Short mmCIF file of C-alpha atoms in Angstrom, two decimals:
data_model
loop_
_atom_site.label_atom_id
_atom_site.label_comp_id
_atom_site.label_asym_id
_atom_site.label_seq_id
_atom_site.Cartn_x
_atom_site.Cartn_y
_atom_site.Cartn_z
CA UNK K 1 -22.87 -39.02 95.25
CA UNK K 2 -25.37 -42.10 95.56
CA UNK K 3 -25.59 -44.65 98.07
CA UNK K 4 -24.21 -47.70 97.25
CA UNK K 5 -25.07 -50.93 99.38
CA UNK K 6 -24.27 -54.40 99.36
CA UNK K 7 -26.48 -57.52 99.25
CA UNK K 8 -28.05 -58.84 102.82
CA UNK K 9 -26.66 -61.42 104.15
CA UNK K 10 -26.81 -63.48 107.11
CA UNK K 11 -23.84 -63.88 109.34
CA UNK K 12 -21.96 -66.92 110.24
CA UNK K 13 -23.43 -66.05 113.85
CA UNK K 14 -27.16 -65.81 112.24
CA UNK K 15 -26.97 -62.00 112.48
CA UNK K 16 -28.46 -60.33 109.08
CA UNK K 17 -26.29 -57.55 108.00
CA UNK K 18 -26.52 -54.73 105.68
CA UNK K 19 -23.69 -52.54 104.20
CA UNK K 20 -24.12 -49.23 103.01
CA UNK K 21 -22.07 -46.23 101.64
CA UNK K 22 -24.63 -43.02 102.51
CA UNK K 23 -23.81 -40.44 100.27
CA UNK K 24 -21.63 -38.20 102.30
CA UNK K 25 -19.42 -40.85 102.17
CA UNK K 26 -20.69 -42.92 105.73
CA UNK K 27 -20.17 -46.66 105.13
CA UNK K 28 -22.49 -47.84 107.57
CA UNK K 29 -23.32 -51.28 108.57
CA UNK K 30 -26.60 -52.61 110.21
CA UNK K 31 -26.48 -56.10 112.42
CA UNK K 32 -29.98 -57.61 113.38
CA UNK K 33 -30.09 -59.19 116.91
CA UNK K 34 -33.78 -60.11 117.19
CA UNK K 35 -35.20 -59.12 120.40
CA UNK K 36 -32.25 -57.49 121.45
CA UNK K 37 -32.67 -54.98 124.75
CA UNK K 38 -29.73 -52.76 124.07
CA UNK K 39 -28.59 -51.31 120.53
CA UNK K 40 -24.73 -51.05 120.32
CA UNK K 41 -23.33 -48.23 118.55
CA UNK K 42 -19.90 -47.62 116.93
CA UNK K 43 -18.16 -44.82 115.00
CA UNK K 44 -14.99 -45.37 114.00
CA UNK K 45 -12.96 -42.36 112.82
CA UNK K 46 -9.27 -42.52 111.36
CA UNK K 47 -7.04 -40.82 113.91
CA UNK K 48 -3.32 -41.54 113.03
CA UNK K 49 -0.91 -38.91 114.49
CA UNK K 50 0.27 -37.87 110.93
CA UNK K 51 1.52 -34.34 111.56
CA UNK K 52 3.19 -33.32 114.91
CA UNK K 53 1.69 -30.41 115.59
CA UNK K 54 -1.74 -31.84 115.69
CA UNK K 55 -0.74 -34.41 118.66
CA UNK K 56 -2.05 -32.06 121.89
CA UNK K 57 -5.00 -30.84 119.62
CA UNK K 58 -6.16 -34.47 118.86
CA UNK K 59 -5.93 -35.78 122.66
CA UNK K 60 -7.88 -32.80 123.63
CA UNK K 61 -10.26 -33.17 121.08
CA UNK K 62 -10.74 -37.30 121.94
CA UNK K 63 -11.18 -36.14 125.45
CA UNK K 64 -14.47 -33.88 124.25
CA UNK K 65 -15.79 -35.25 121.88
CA UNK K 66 -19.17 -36.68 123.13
CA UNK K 67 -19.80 -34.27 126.24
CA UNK K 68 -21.32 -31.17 124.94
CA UNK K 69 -22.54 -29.51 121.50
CA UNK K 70 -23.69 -25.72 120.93
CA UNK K 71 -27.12 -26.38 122.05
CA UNK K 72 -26.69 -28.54 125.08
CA UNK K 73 -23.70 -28.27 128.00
CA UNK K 74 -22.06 -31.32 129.41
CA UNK K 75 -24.89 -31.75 132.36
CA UNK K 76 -27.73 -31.77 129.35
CA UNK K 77 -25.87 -34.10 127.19
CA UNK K 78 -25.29 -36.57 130.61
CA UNK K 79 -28.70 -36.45 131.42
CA UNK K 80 -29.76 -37.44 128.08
CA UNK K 81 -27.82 -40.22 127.46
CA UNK K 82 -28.72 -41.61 130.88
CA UNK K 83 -32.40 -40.86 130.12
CA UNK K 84 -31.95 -43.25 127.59
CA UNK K 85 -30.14 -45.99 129.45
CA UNK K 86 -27.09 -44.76 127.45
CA UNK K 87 -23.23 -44.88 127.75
CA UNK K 88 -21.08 -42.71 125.10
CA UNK K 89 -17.45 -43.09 125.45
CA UNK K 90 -14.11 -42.44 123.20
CA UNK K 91 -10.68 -44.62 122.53
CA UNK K 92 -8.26 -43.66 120.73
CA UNK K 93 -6.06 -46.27 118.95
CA UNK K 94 -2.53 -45.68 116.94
CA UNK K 95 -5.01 -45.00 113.99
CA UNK K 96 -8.22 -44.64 115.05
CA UNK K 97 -10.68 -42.23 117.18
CA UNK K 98 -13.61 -44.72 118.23
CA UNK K 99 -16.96 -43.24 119.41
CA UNK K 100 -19.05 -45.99 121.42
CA UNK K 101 -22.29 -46.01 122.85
CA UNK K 102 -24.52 -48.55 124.47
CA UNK K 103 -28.26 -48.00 124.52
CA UNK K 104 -31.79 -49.21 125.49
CA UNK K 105 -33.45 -50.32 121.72
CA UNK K 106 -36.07 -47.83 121.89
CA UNK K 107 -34.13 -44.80 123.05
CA UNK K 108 -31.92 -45.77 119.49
CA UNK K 109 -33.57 -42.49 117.40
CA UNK K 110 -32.88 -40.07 120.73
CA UNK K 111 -29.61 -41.41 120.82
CA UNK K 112 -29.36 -41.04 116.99
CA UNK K 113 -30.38 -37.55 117.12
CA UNK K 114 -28.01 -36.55 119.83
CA UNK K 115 -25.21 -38.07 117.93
CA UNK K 116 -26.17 -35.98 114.74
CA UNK K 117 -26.17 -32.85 117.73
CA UNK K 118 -22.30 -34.15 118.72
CA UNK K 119 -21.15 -34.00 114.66
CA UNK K 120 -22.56 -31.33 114.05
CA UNK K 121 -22.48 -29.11 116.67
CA UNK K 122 -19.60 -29.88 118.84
CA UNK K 123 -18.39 -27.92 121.53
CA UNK K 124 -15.40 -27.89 123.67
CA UNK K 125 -14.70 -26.94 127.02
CA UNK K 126 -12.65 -23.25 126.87
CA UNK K 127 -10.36 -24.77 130.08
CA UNK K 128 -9.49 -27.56 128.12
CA UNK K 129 -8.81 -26.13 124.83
CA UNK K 130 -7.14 -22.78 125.96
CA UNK K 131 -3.97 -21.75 124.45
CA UNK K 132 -1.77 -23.02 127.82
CA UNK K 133 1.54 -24.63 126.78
CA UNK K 134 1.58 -28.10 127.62
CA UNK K 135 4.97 -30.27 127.36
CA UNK K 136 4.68 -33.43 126.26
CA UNK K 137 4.47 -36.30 128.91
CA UNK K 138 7.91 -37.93 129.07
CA UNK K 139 7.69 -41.56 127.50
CA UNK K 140 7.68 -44.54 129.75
CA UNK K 141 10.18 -47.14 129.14
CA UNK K 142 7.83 -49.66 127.09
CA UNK K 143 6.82 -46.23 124.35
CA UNK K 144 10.94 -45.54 124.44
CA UNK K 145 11.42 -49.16 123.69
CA UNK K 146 8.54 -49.60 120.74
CA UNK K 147 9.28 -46.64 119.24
CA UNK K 148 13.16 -47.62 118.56
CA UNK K 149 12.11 -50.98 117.45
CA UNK K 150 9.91 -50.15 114.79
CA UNK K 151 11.93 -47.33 113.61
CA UNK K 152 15.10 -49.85 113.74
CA UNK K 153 12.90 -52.43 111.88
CA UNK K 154 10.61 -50.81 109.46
CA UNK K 155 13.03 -47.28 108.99
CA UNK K 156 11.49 -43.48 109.76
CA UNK K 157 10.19 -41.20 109.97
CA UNK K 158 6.72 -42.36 110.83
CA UNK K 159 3.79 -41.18 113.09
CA UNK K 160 4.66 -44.64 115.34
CA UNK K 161 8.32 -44.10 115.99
CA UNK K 162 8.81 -40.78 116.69
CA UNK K 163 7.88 -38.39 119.70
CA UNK K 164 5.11 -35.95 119.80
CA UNK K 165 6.04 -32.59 120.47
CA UNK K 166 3.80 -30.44 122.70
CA UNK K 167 2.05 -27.42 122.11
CA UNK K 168 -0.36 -24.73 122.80
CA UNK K 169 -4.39 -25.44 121.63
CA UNK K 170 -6.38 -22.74 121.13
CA UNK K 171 -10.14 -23.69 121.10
CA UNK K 172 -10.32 -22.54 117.74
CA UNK K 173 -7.73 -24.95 116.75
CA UNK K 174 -10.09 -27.44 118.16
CA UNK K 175 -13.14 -26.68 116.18
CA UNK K 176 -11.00 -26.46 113.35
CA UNK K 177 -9.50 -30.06 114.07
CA UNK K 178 -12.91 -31.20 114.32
CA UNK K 179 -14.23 -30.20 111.14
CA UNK K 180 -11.40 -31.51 109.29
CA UNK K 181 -11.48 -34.93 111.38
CA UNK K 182 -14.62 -35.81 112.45
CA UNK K 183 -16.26 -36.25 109.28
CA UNK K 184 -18.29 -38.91 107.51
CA UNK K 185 -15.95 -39.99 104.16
CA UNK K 186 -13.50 -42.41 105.95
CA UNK K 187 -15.28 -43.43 108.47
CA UNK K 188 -17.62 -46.43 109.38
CA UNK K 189 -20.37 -46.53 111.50
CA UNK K 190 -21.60 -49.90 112.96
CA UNK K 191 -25.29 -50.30 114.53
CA UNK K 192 -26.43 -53.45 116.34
CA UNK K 193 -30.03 -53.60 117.09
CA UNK K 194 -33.44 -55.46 117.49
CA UNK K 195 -35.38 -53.36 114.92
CA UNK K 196 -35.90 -54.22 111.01
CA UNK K 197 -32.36 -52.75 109.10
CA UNK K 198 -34.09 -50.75 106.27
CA UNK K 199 -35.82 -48.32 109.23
CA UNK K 200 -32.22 -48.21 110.85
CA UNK K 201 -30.57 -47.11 107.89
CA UNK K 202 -33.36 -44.74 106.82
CA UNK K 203 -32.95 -42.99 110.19
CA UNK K 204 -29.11 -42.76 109.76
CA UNK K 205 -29.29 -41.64 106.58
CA UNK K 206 -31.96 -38.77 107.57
CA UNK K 207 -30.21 -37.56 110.77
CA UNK K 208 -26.68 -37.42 109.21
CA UNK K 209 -27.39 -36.10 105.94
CA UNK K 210 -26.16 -32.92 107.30
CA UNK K 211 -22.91 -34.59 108.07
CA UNK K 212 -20.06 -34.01 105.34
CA UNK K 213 -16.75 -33.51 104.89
CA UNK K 214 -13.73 -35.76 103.99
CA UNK K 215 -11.48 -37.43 103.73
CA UNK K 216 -9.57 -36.43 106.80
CA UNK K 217 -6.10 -37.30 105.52
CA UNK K 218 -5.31 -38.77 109.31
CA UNK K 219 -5.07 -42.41 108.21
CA UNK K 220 -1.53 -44.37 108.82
CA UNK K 221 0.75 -44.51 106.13
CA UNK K 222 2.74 -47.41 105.71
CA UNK K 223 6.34 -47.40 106.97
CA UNK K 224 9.22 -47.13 104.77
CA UNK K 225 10.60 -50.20 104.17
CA UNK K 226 7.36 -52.98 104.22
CA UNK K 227 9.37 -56.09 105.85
CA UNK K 228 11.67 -55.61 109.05
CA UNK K 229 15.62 -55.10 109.06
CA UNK K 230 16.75 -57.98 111.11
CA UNK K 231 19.61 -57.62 113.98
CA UNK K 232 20.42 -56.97 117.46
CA UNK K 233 19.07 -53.71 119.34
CA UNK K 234 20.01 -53.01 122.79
CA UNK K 235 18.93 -49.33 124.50
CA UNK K 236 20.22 -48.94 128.65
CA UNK K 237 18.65 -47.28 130.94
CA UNK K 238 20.58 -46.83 134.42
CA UNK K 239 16.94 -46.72 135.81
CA UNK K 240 15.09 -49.50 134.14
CA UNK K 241 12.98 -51.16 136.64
CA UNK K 242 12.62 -54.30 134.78
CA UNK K 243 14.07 -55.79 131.09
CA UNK K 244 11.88 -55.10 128.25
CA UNK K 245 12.10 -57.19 125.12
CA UNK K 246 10.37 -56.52 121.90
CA UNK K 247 10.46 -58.35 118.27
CA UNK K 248 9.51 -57.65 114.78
CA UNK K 249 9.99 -60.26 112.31
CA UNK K 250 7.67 -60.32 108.91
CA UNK K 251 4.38 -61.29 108.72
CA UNK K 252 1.00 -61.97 106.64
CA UNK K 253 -1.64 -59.78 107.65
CA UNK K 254 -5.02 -60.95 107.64
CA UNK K 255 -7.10 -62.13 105.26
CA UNK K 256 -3.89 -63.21 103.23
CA UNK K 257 -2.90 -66.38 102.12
CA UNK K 258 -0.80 -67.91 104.57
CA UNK K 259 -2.41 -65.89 107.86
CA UNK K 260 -3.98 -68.51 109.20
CA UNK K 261 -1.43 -71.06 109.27
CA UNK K 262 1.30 -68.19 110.32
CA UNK K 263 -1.16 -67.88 113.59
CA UNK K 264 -0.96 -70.82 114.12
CA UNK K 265 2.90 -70.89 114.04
CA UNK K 266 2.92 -67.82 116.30
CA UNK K 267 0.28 -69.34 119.10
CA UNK K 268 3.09 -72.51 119.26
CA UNK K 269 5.70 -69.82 119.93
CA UNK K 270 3.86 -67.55 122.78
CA UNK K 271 0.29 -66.21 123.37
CA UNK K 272 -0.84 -69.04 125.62
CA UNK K 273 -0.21 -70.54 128.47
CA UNK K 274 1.77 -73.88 127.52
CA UNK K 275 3.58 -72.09 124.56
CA UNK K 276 7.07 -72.98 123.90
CA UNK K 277 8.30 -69.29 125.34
CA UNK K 278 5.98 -69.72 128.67
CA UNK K 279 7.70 -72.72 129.41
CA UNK K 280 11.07 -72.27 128.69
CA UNK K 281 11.63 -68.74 129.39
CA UNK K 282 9.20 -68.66 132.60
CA UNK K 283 8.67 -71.76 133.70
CA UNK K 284 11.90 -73.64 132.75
CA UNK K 285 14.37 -70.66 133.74
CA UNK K 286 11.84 -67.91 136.12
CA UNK K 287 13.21 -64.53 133.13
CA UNK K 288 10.04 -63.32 132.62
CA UNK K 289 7.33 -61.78 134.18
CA UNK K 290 5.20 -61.91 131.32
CA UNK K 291 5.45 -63.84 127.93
CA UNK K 292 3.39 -63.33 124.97
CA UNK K 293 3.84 -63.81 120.66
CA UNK K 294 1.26 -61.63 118.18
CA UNK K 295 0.53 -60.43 114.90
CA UNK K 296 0.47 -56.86 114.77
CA UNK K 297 -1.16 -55.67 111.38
CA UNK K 298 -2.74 -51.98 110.84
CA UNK K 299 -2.11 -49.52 107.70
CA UNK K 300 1.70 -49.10 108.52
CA UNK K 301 2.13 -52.34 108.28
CA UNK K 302 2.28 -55.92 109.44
CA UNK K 303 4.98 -57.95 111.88
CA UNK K 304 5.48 -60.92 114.31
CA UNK K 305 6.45 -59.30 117.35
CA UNK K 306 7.02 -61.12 121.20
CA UNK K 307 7.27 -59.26 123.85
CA UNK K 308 8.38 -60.04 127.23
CA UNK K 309 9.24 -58.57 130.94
CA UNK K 310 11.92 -59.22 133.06
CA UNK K 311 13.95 -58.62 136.23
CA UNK K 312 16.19 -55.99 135.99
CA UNK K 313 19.46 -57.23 133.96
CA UNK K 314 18.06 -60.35 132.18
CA UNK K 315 17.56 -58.03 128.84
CA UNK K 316 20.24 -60.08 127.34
CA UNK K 317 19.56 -63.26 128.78
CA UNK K 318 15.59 -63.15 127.09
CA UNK K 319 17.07 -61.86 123.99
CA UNK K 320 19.58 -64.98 123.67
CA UNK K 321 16.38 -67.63 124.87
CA UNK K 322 14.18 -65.69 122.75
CA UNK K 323 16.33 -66.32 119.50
CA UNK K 324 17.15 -69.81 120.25
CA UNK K 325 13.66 -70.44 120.60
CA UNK K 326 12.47 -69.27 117.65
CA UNK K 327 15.45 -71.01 115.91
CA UNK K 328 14.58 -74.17 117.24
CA UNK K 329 10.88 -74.40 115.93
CA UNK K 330 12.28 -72.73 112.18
CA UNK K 331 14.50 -75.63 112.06
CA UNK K 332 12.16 -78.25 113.06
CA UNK K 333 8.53 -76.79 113.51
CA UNK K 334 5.60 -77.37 115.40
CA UNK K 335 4.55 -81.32 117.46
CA UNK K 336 1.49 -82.52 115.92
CA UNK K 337 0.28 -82.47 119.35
CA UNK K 338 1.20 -78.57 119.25
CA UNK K 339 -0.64 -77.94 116.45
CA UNK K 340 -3.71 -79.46 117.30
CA UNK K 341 -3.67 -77.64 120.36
CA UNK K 342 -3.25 -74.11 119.44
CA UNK K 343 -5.91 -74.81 116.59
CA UNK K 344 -8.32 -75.33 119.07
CA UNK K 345 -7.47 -72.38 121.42
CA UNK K 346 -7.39 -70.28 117.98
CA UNK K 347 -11.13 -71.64 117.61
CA UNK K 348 -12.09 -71.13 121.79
CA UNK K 349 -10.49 -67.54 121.27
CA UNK K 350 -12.53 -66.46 118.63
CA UNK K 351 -16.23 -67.76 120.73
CA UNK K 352 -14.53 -65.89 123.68
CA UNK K 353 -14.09 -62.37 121.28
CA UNK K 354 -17.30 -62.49 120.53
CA UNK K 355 -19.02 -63.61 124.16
CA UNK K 356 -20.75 -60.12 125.02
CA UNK K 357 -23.26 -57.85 122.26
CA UNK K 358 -20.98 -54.89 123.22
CA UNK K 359 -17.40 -56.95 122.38
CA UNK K 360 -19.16 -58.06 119.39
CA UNK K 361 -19.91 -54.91 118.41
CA UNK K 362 -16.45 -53.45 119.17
CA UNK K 363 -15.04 -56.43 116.84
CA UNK K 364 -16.90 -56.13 113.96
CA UNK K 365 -16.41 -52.30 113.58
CA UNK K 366 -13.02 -52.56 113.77
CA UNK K 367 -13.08 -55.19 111.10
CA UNK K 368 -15.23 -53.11 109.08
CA UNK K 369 -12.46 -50.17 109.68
CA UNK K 370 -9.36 -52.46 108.41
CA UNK K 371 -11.23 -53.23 105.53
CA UNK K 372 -12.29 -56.96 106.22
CA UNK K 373 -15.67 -58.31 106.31
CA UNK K 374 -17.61 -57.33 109.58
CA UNK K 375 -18.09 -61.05 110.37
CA UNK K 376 -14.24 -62.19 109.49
CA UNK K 377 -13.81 -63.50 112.99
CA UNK K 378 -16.50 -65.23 112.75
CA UNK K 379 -15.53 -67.51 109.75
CA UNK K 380 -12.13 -67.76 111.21
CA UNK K 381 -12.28 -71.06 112.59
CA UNK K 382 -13.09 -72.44 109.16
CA UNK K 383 -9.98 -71.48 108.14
CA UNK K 384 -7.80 -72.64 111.09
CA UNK K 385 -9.40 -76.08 110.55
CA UNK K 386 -8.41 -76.32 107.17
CA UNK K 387 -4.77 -75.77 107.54
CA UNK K 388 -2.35 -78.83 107.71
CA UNK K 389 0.30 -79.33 110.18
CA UNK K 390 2.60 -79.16 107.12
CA UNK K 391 1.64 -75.66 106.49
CA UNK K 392 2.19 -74.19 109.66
CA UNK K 393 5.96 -76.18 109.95
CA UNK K 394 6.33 -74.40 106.62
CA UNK K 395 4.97 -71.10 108.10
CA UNK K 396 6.96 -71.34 110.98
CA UNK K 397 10.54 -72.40 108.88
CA UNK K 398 9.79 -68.98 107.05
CA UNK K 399 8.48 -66.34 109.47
CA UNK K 400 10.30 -67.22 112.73
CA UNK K 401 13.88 -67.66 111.22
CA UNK K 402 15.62 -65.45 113.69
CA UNK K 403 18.21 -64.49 110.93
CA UNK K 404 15.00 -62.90 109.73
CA UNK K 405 14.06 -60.94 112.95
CA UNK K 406 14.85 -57.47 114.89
CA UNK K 407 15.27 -58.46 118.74
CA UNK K 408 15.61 -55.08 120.68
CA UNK K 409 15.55 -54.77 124.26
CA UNK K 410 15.89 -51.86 127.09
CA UNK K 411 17.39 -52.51 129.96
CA UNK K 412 19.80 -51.41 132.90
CA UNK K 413 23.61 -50.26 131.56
CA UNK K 414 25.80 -53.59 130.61
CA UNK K 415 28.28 -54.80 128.02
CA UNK K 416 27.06 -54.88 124.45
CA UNK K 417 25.48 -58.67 123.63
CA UNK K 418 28.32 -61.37 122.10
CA UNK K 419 27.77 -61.93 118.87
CA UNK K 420 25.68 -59.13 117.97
CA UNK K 421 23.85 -59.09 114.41
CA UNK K 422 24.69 -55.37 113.17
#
């Protein structure tokens, strides 16, 4: 297999980047920050909970991945990476297993070389992998409560709505797990540094030419049905400490036509502080603890959803504000005034993303992961400014029609809501 690259560029924010495919499969992306003290690193590995039984294997393996290989012991690895002015750390997402590390610029080969010793090499503490049977945790109230919604909304079964089961790990199981996950075709690894991007990329491509293997078969797949089943969902708990409210209504995932002025529309409903839901669920009658309206998009799929905290017995109550809310701005959209100012916190939001080398970093290989262009965010505002305050009232007439939307809320044992949608 050949390398296959894609034309320099320079970047909205005057970074130059280069995209290449390495021929194990690594699509690999090099960002030039001139004179740049620290080198950011990312690896981004799909990591979607696809079969059951790997669920224990794949938080163990998260939780080691970075801390020893066959050739050095946790202590050696530590004291190399903070030799080199070096943090490595590991997140795991609904989807994805990301591998981050912050470095001086000229410890960027060591650090290179001791990632290519992590790959390929791993090893795994025998306490932490050993074949012990460990029960799953018991959800909290806000997993019980997501996990119902988006298997009421978007159907099941899928590795987001349904429970992981426990299980015992043998270390074998973990190298195993390892060698089918961690591996290069599938994944994307981002590099931002000082130093000219032809000698980065030659040094990735000589230190992980070793690397192979893929694909990993751990990516999301998209839920059954690809818009949500609107109606009423209400789950009691006699122990709720507080009223939980979630949404899903459809949604255009980004870069689609339509995103940006559907942001818009959903920035007017909640996600700042002088939305429409702030002040008339929190300010206007004291509901909720905490208000806020997004777009949720990864490979399963893509919805509207609010969400929103309560006291104890006001699950109904937020549901019945909620929907008249969004009913309201369906039937007559957005103020000008509204508009105007949720485009410019849109635009404010996007600077603020982007404020640190490390955030950057983070943003642009998860953009790279999802398939965008690194630098998507960065051209965002272009778009926001060219979309007309008729657009979004159309967006907002389509997506937030509440006849249109799955409202689902836990909360303490009551009556069933009036005029419930089935």
């Amino acid at each position: 297999m050949k390398a296959t690259s894609a034309p320099r560029r320079p970047a909205p924010t005057g970074r130059e980047t280069l995209r290449t495919v390495l021929p194990n499969g690594l699509d690999t992306v090099v960002v030039t920050v001139p004179d740049a003290p620290l080198a950011e690193l990312r690896l981004v590995l799909p990591y979607a909970r696809t079969e059951p039984g790997l669920a224990v294997a794949q938080e163990l393996l998260a939780a080691g991945l970075g801390t020893a290989t066959t050739t050095r012991d946790r202590r050696s690895v530590a004291g190399l990476a903070a030799g080199l002015g070096a943090e490595f750390s590991t997140v795991v997402t609904a989807e994805q297993l990301v591998l981050s590390a912050s470095v001086l610029s000229e410890g960027l080969p060591t650090a290179l070389d001791l990632l290519a010793d992590l790959l390929l090499h791993p090893a795994y503490d025998p306490p932490a992998a050993s074949g012990t049977r460990l029960p799953p945790p018991p959800p909290g109230p806000g997993t019980r409560l997501r996990r119902a919604q988006l298997r009421h909304a978007f159907g099941g079964p899928h590795p987001l709505s349904d429970d992981p089961p426990g299980g015992t790990v043998p270390a074998a199981d973990l190298l195993a797990l390892h060698r089918r996950a961690v591996v290069p075709h599938g994944a994307v690894l981002l590099l931002m540094t000082g130093e000219e991007p032809d000698r980065v990329l030659e040094r990735v491509r000589t230190r992980l030419a070793p690397w192979t293997g893929g694909p990993s078969g751990l990516s999301l797949p998209p839920f059954p049905r690809g818009t949500p089943t609107p109606g009423r969902l209400a789950l009691h708990d006699p122990a709720a400490g507080q009223a939980l409210l979630l949404t899903a209504g459809p949604a255009v995932p980004a870069p689609g036509p339509g995103h940006p002025a559907l942001h818009l529309a959903q920035l007017v409903v909640g996600g700042h502080a002088s939305s429409r839901l702030t002040r008339r669920i929190r300010e206007r009658h004291g509901l909720a603890y905490t208000v806020d309206a997004r777009i949720r998009q990864n490979r399963a799929g893509c919805w509207l959803e609010v969400d929103c905290a309560g006291a104890p017995g006001t699950g109904d109550r937020l549901a019945e504000e909620v929907t008249a809310c969004l009913a309201e701005l369906a039937a007559t959209g957005p103020t000008p005034e509204e508009t105007r100012r949720v485009r410019r916190y849109a635009a404010g939001f996007t600077r603020f993303a982007l404020a640190t080398r490390a955030e950057e970093a983070s943003a642009l290989a998860g953009f790279a992961a999802a398939g965008l262009d690194p630098h998507w965010l960065a051209e965002y505002p272009h778009a926001l400014a060219e979309v007309t305050h008729r657009q979004v009232t159309e967006a907002a007439a389509r997506f937030l029609d509440p006849d249109r939307v799955l409202v689902a809320t836990l909360d303490r044992a009551g009556p069933a809501p009036t005029g419930a949608r089935p």
